[in-house]
Tab-separated table of C-alpha atoms in Angstrom:
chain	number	residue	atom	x	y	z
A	285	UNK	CA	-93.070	-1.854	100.191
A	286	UNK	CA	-90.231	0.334	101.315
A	287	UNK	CA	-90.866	3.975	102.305
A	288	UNK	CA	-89.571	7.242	100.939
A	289	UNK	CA	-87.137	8.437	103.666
A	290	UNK	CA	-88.624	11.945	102.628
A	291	UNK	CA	-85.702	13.110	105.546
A	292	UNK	CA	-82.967	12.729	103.590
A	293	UNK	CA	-84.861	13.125	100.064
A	294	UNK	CA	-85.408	16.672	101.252
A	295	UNK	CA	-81.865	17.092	102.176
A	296	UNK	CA	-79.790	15.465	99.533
A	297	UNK	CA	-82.056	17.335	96.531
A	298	UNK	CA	-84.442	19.980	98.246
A	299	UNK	CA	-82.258	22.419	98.698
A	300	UNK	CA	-81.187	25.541	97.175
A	301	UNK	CA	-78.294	24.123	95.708
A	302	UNK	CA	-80.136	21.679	94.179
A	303	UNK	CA	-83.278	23.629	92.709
A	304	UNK	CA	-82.023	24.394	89.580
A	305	UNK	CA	-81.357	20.312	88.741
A	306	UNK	CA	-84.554	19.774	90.081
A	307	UNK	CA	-86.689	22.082	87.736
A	308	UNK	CA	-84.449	20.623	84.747
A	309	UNK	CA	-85.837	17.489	85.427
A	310	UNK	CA	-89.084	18.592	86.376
A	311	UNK	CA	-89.234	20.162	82.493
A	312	UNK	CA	-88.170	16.974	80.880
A	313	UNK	CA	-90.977	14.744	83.133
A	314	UNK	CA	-93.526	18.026	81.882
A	315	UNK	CA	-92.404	17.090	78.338
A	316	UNK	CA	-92.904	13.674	78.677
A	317	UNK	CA	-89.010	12.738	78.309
A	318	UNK	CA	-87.500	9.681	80.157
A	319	UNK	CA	-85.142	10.554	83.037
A	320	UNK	CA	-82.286	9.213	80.970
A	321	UNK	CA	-78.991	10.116	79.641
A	322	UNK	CA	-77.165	12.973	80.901
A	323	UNK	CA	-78.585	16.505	81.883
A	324	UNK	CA	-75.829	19.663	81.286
A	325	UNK	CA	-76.209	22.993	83.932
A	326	UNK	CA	-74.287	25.819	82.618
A	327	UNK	CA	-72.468	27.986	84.764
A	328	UNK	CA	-73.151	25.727	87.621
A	329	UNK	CA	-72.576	27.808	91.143
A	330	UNK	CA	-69.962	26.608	93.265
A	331	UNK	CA	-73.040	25.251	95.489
A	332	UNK	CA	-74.507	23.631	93.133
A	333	UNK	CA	-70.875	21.799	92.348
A	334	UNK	CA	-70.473	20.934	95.381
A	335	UNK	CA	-74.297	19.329	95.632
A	336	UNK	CA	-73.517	17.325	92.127
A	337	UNK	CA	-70.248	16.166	94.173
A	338	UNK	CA	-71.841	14.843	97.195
A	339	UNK	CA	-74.941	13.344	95.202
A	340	UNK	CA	-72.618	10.984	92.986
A	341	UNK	CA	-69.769	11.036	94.835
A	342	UNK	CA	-67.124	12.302	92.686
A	343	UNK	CA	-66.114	15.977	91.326
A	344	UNK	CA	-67.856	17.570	88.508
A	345	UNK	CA	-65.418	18.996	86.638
A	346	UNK	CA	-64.386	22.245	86.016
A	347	UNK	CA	-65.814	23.152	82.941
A	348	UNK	CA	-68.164	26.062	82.243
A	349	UNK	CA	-71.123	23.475	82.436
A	350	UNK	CA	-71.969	20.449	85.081
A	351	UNK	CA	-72.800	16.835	83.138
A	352	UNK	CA	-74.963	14.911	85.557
A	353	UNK	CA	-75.671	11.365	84.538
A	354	UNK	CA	-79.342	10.866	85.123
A	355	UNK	CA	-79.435	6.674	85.018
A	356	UNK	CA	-76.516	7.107	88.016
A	357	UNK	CA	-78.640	9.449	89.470
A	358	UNK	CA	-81.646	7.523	89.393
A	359	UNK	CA	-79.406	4.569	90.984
A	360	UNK	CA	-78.064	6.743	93.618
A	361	UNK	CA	-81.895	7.931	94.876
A	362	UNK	CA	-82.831	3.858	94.716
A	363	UNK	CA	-79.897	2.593	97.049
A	364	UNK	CA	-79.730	5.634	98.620
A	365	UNK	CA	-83.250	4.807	100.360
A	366	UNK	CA	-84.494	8.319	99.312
A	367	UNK	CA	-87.518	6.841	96.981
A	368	UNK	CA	-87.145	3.508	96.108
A	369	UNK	CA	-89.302	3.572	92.763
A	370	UNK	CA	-86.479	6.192	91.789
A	371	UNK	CA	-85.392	9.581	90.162
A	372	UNK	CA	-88.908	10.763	88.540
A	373	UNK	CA	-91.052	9.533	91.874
A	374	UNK	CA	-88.215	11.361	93.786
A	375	UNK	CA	-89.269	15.152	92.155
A	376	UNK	CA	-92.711	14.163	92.238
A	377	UNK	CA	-92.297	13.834	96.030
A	378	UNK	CA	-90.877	17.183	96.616
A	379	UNK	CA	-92.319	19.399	94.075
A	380	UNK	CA	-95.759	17.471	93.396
A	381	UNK	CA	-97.699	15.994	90.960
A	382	UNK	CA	-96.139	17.134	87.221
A	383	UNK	CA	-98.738	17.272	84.495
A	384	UNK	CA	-97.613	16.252	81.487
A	385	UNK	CA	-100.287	16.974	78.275
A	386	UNK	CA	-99.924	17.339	74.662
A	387	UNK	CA	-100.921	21.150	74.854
A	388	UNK	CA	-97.658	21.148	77.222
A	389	UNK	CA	-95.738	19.663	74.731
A	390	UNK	CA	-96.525	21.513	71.627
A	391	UNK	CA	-96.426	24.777	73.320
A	392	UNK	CA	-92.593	23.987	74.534
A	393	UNK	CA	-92.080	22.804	71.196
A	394	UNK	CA	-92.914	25.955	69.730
A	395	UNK	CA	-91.207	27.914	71.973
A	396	UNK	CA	-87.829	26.296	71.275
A	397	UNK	CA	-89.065	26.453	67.601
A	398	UNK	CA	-89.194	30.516	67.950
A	399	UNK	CA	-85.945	30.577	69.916
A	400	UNK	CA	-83.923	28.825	66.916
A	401	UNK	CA	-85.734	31.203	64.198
A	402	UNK	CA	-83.332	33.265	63.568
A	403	UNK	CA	-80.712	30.962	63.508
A	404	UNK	CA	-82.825	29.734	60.577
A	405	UNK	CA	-83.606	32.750	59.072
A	406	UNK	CA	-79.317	33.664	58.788
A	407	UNK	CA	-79.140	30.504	56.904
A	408	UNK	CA	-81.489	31.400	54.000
A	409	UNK	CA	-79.104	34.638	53.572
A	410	UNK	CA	-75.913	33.438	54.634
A	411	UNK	CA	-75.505	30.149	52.704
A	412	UNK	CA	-72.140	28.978	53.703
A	413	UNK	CA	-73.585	28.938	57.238
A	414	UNK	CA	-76.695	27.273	56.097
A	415	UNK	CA	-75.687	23.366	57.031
A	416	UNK	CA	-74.491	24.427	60.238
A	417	UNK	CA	-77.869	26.518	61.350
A	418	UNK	CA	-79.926	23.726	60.459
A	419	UNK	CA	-77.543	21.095	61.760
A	420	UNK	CA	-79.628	19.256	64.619
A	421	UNK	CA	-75.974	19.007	66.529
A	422	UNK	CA	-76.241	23.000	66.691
A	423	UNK	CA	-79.759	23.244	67.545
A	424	UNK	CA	-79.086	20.768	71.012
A	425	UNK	CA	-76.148	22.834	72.008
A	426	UNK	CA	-78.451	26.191	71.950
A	427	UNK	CA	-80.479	24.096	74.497
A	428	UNK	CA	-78.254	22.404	76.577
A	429	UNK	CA	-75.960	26.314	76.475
A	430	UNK	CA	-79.565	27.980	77.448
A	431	UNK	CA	-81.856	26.038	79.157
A	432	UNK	CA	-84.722	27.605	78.684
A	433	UNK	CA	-86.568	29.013	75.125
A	434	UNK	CA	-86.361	32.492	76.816
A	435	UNK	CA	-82.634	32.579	77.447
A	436	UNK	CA	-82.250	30.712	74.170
A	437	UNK	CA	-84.035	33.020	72.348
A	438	UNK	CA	-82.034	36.185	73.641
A	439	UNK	CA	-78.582	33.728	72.490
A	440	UNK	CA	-79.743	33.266	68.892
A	441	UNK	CA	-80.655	36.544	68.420
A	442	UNK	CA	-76.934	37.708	69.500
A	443	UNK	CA	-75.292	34.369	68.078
A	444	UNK	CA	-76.437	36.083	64.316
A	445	UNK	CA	-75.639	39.628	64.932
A	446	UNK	CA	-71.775	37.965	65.734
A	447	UNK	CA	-71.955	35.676	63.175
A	448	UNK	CA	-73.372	38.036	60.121
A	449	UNK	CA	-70.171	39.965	60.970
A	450	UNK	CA	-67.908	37.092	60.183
A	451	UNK	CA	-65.112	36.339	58.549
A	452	UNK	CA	-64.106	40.081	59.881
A	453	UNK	CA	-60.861	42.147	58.898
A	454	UNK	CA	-58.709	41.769	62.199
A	455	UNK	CA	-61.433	42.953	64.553
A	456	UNK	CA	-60.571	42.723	68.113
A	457	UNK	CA	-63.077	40.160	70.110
A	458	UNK	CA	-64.004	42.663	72.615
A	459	UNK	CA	-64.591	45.111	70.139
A	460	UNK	CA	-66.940	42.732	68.327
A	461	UNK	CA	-68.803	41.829	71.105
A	462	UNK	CA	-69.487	45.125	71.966
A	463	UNK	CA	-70.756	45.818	68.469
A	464	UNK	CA	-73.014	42.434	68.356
A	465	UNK	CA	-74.257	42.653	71.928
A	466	UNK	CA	-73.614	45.876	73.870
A	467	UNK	CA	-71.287	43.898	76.174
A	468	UNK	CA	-67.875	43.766	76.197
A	469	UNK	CA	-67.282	40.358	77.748
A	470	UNK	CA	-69.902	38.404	75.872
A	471	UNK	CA	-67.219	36.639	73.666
A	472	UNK	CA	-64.991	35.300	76.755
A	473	UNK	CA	-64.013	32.013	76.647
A	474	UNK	CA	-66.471	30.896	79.602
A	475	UNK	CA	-69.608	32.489	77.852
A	476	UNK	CA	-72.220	30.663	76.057
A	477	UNK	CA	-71.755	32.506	73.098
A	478	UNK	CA	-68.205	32.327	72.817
A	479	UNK	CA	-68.641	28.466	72.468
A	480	UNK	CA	-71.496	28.163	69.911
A	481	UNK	CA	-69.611	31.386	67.503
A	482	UNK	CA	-66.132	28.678	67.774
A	483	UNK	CA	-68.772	25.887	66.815
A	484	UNK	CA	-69.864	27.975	63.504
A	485	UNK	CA	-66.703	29.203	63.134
A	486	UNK	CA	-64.970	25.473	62.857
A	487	UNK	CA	-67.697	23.743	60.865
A	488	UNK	CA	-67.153	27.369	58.563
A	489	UNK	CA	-63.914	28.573	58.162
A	490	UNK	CA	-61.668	26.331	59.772
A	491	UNK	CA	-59.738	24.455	56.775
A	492	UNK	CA	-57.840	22.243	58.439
A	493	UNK	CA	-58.551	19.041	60.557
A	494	UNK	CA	-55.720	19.535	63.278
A	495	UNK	CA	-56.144	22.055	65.828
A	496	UNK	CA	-54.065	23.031	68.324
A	497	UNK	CA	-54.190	20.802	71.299
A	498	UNK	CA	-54.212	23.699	74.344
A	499	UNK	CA	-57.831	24.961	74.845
A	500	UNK	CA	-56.065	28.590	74.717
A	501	UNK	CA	-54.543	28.001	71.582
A	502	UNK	CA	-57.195	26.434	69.469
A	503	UNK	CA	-59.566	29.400	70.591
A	504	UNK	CA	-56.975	31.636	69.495
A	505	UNK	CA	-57.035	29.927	66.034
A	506	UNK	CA	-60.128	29.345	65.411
A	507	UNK	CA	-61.270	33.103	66.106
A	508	UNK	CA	-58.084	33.978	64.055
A	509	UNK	CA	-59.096	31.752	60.792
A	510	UNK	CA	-62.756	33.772	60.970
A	511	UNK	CA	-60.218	37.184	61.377
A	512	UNK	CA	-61.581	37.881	65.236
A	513	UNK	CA	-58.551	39.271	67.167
A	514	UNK	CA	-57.690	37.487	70.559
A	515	UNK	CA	-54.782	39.878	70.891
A	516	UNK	CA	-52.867	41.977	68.143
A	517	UNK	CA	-49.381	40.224	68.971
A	518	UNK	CA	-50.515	36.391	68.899
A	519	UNK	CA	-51.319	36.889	64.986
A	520	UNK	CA	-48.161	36.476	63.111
A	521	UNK	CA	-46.705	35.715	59.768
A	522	UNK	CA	-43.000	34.508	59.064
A	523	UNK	CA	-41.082	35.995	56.009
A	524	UNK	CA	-38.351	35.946	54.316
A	525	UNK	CA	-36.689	39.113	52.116
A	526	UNK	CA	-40.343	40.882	52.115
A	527	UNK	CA	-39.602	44.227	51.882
A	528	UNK	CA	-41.881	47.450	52.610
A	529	UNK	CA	-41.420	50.271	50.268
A	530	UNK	CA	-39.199	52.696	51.890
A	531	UNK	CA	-40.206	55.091	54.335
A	532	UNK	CA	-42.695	53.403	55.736
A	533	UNK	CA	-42.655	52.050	59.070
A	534	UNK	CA	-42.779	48.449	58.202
A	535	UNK	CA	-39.057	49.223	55.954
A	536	UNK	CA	-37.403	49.983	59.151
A	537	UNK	CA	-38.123	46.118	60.617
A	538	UNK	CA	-37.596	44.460	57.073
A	539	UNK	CA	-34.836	46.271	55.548
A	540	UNK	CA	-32.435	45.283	57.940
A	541	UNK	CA	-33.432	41.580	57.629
A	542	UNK	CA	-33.451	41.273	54.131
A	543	UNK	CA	-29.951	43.177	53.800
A	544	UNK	CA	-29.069	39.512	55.620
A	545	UNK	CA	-30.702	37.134	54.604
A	546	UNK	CA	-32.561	36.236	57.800
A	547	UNK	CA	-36.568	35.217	58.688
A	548	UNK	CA	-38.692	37.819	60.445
A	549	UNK	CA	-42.159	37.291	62.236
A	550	UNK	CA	-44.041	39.976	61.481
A	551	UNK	CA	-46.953	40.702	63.984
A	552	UNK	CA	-50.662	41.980	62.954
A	553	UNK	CA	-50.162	44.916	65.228
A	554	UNK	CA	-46.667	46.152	63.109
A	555	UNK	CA	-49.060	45.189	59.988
A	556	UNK	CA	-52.025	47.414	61.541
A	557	UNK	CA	-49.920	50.124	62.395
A	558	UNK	CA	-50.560	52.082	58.984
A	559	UNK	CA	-51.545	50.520	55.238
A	560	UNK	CA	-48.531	47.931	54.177
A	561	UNK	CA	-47.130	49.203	50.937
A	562	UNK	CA	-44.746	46.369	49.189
A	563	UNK	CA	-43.509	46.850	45.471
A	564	UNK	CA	-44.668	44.647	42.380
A	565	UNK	CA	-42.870	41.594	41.893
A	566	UNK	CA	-42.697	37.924	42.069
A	567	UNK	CA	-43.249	36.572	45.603
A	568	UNK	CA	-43.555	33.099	46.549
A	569	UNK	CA	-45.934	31.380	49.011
A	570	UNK	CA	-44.891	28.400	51.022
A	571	UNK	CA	-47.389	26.319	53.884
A	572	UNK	CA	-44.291	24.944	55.983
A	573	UNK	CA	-41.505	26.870	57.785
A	574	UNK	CA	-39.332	23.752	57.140
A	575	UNK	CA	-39.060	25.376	53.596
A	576	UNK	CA	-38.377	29.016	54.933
A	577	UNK	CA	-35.572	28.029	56.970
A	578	UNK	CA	-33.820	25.489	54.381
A	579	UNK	CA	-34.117	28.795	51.811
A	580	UNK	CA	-32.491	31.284	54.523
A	581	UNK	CA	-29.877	28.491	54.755
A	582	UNK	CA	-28.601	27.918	51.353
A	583	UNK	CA	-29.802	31.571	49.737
A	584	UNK	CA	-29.839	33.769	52.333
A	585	UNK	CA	-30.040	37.717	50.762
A	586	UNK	CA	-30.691	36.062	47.776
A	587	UNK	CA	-33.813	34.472	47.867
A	588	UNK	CA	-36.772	36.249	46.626
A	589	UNK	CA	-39.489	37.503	48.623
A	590	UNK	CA	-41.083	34.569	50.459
A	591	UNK	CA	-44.038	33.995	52.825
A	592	UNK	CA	-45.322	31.198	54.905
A	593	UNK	CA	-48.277	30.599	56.097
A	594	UNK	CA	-47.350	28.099	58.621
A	595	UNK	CA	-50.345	25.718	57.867
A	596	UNK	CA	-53.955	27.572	59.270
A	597	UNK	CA	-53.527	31.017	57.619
A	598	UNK	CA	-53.137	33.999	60.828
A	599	UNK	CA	-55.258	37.006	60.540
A	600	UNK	CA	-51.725	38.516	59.715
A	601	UNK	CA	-50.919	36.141	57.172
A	602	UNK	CA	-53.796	36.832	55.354
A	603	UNK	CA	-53.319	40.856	56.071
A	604	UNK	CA	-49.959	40.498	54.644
A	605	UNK	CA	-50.898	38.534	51.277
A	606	UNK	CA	-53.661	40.777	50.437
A	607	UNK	CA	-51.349	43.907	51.034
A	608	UNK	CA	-48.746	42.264	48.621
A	609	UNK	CA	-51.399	41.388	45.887
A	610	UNK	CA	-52.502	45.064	46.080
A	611	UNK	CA	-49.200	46.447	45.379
A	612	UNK	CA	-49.397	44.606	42.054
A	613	UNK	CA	-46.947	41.446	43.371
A	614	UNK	CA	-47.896	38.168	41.674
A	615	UNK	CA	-47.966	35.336	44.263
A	616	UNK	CA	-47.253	31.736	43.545
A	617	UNK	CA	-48.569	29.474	46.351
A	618	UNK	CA	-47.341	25.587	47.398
A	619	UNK	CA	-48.466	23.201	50.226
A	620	UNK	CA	-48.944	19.618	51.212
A	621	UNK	CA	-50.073	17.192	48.859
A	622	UNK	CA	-53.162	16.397	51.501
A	623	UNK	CA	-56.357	17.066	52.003
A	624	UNK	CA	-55.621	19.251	54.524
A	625	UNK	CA	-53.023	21.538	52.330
A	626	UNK	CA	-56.010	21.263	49.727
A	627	UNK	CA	-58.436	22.988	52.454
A	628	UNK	CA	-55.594	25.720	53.284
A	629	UNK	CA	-54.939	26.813	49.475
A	630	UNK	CA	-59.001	27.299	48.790
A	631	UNK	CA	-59.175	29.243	51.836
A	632	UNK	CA	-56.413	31.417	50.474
A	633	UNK	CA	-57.432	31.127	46.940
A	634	UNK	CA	-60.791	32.763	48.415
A	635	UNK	CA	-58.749	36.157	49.780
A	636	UNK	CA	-55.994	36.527	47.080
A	637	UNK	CA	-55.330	35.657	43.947
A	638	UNK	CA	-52.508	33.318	43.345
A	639	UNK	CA	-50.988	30.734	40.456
A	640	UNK	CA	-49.579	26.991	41.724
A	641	UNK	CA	-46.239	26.926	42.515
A	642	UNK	CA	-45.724	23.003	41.616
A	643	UNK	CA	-48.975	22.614	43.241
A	644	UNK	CA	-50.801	20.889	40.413
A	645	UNK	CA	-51.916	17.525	39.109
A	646	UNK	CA	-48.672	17.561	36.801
A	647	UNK	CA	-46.492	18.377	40.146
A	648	UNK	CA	-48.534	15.586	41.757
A	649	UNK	CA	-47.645	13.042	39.575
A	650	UNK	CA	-43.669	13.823	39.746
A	651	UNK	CA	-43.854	14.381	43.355
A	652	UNK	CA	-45.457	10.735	44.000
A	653	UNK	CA	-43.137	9.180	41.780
A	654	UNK	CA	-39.788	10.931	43.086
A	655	UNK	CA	-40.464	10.916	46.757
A	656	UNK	CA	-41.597	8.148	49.121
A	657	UNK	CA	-44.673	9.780	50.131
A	658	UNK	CA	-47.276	8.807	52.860
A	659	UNK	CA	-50.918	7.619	53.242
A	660	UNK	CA	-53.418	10.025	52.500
A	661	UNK	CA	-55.902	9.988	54.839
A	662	UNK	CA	-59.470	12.184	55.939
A	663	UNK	CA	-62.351	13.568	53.923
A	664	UNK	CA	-61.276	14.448	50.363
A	665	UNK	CA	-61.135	18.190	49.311
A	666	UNK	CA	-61.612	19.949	45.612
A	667	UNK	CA	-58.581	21.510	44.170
A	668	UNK	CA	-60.315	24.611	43.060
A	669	UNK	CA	-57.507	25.810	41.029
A	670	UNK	CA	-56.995	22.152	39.526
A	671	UNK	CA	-60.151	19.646	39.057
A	672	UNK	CA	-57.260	16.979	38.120
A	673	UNK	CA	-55.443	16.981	41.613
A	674	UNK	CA	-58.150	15.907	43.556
A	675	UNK	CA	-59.014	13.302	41.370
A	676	UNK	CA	-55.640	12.170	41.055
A	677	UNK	CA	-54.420	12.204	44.709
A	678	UNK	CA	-57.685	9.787	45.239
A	679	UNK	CA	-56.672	7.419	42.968
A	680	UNK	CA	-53.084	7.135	44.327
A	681	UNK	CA	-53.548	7.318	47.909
A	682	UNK	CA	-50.692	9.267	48.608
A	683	UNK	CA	-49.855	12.011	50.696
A	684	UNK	CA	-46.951	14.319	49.628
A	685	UNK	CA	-45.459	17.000	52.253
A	686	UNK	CA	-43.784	19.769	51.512
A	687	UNK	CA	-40.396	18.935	52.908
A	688	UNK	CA	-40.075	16.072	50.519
A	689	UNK	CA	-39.991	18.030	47.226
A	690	UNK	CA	-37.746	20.573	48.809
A	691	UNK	CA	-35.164	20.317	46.697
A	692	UNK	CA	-37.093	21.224	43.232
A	693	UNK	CA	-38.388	24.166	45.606
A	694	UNK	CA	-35.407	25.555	46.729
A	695	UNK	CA	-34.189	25.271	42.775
A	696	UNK	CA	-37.332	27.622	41.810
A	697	UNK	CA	-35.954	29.979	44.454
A	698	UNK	CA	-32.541	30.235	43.251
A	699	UNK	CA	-33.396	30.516	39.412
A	700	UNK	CA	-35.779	33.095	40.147
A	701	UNK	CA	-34.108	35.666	41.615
């Protein structure tokens, strides 16, 4: 039988670098757990990077966590010539015997059990969170984020004090962090909590099923669909003749631009500067800037007061609508003929009130036969203005986007005004 060469065991995984892997695989042989799969570190030291590297012989990554594949591991120790009967015999041989009872077991079960608690308990009061606290997906990324029931513990308590304060108003992240957990920096992007919030926050108020494809950008969305500000200048809203009652500040930037004719992006931080006052009226509500632009083309100064949303509501889309609806306006709302666009209008169905703008089952049906539309694809949605359209739009199939009933929209326009 070939020996151990305990040498180069004891330098390859007794180290410092290397403790913290070792205990993690300790705690899995303690729970009786195959040394299998993969095994995550969070917030790995450079050190310990640099000991994953030389162990398997390519980088890590450079993530906020370290995925070690155990089986290549295991494989690695074997040909390696560091313990031939492998990984487990390996840990064994440098930190001893590891007992392994059912006492063990069921006490580190019901530790992990306490840690996830109050995720549980926020789902009995909070029901549109309720799927995704008792989600098993949820409950392995508090582990694999943690580590330990201890730390775990201490990230469910602060996960619900964040997530009891969402969908916010336009709060500023660091300002919600401090008012969840004391710390300012608790919510950045390379802390635990940051990633299991933007897991809630997707599976919860994220209506759509694209996201932005830069890691910056679909943080910045998804904290701006639960109303979390990344930064009060990245939130916008395009319009189109919306005009603030005069002498407020918001008249001096859209006076000037409805006098013309012309689009303005209006920022959450000129909408936060002081209450938005508009005048009543008839204002129109479009998903797609495609439509904006066409409307600034052919009616210029006289189109009526329209809004996009430009698909995934902004915090300042959102601000803007509900500031319009208070001044008595009367908002007429049309998107995509897709599940998608179906997601969108609930969510802003659920903040302001708003009648179809030949968004219906009736508008459907001419749209589909009119227009060469597309395949409707992805999990089907419920028109909650119209139990017809989603019925309808799964028996046909079809997908209709807003740029191909254009025409009929920019005729509302310009026999409204």
């Amino acid at each position: 039988m070939t020996e151990p060469d305990v040498e180069r065991l004891r330098r390859q995984l007794g180290g410092a670098d290397t403790e913290r892997l070792v205990q993690r695989l300790r705690q899995r042989m303690a729970r009786g757990q195959p040394l299998t799969g993969t095994l995550s570190l969070s917030q790995p030291t450079p050190a310990e990077r640099l000991a994953v590297q030389r162990l398997l012989g390519r980088r890590p990554g450079r993530g906020t966590s370290v995925t070690i594949s155990l089986d290549d591991l295991d494989q690695v120790v074997r040909r390696s010539g560091m313990h031939p009967d492998g990984l487990a015999a390996a840990v064994e041989r440098l930190t001893g015997p590891v007992p392994v009872s059912a006492e063990i077991r069921a006490a580190e079960a019901a530790a992990w059990r306490t840690a996830a608690a109050p995720l549980e308990r926020l789902g009995r009061y909070r029901t549109e969170l309720a799927d995704w606290c008792a989600d098993r997906g949820t409950g392995t990324l508090l582990r694999r984020l943690s580590g330990t029931p201890a730390v775990a513990g201490r990230l469910a308590e602060d996960l619900v004090e964040v997530l009891a304060s969402l969908p916010a108003d336009g709060v500023p992240l660091a300002r919600l962090a401090v008012r969840a957990t004391g710390d300012a920096h608790a919510l950045d992007s390379d802390r635990p909590l940051a990633t299991l919030v933007l897991s809630a926050v997707r599976a919860v108020w994220w209506p759509g099923d694209d996201e932005p494809t830069s890691p910056a950008e679909r943080r910045r969305a998804l904290w701006d669909s639960a109303g979390v500000l990344v930064d009060e200048l990245s939130s916008t809203v395009l319009v189109l003749n919306v005009t603030a009652i005069p002498g407020s500040r918001l008249h001096a930037f859209t006076a000037p631009a409805a006098m013309t004719g012309e689009p303005l992006v209006l920022t959450l931080r000129q909408l936060g500067r002081e209450r938005p006052s508009f005048p009543a009226g008839d204002v129109h509500v479009c998903e797609n800037p495609t439509v904006l632009a066409a409307a600034a083309d052919r009616l210029g100064p006289a189109c009526p007061p329209l809004v996009c949303v430009n698909g995934q509501p902004s915090t300042a889309a959102l601000r803007l609508l509900a500031a319009l609806a208070a001044g008595g306006a009367q908002l007429s709302y049309h998107g995509d003929f897709d599940w998608g666009g179906l997601r969108i209008a609930n969510l802003l169905r659920s903040r302001v009130p708003w009648q179809p703008w030949r968004y219906d089952a009736a508008a459907y049906r001419v749209a589909v036969a009119d227009a060469t539309p597309g395949t409707l694809t992805g999990q089907p949605v419920e028109a909650g203005w119209d139990a017809d359209l989603t019925r309808l739009m799964r028996g046909h199939g079809a997908r209709v986007e807003e740029e191909l009933v254009l025409d009929a929209l920019l005729a509302d326009l310009a026999g409204s005004r």
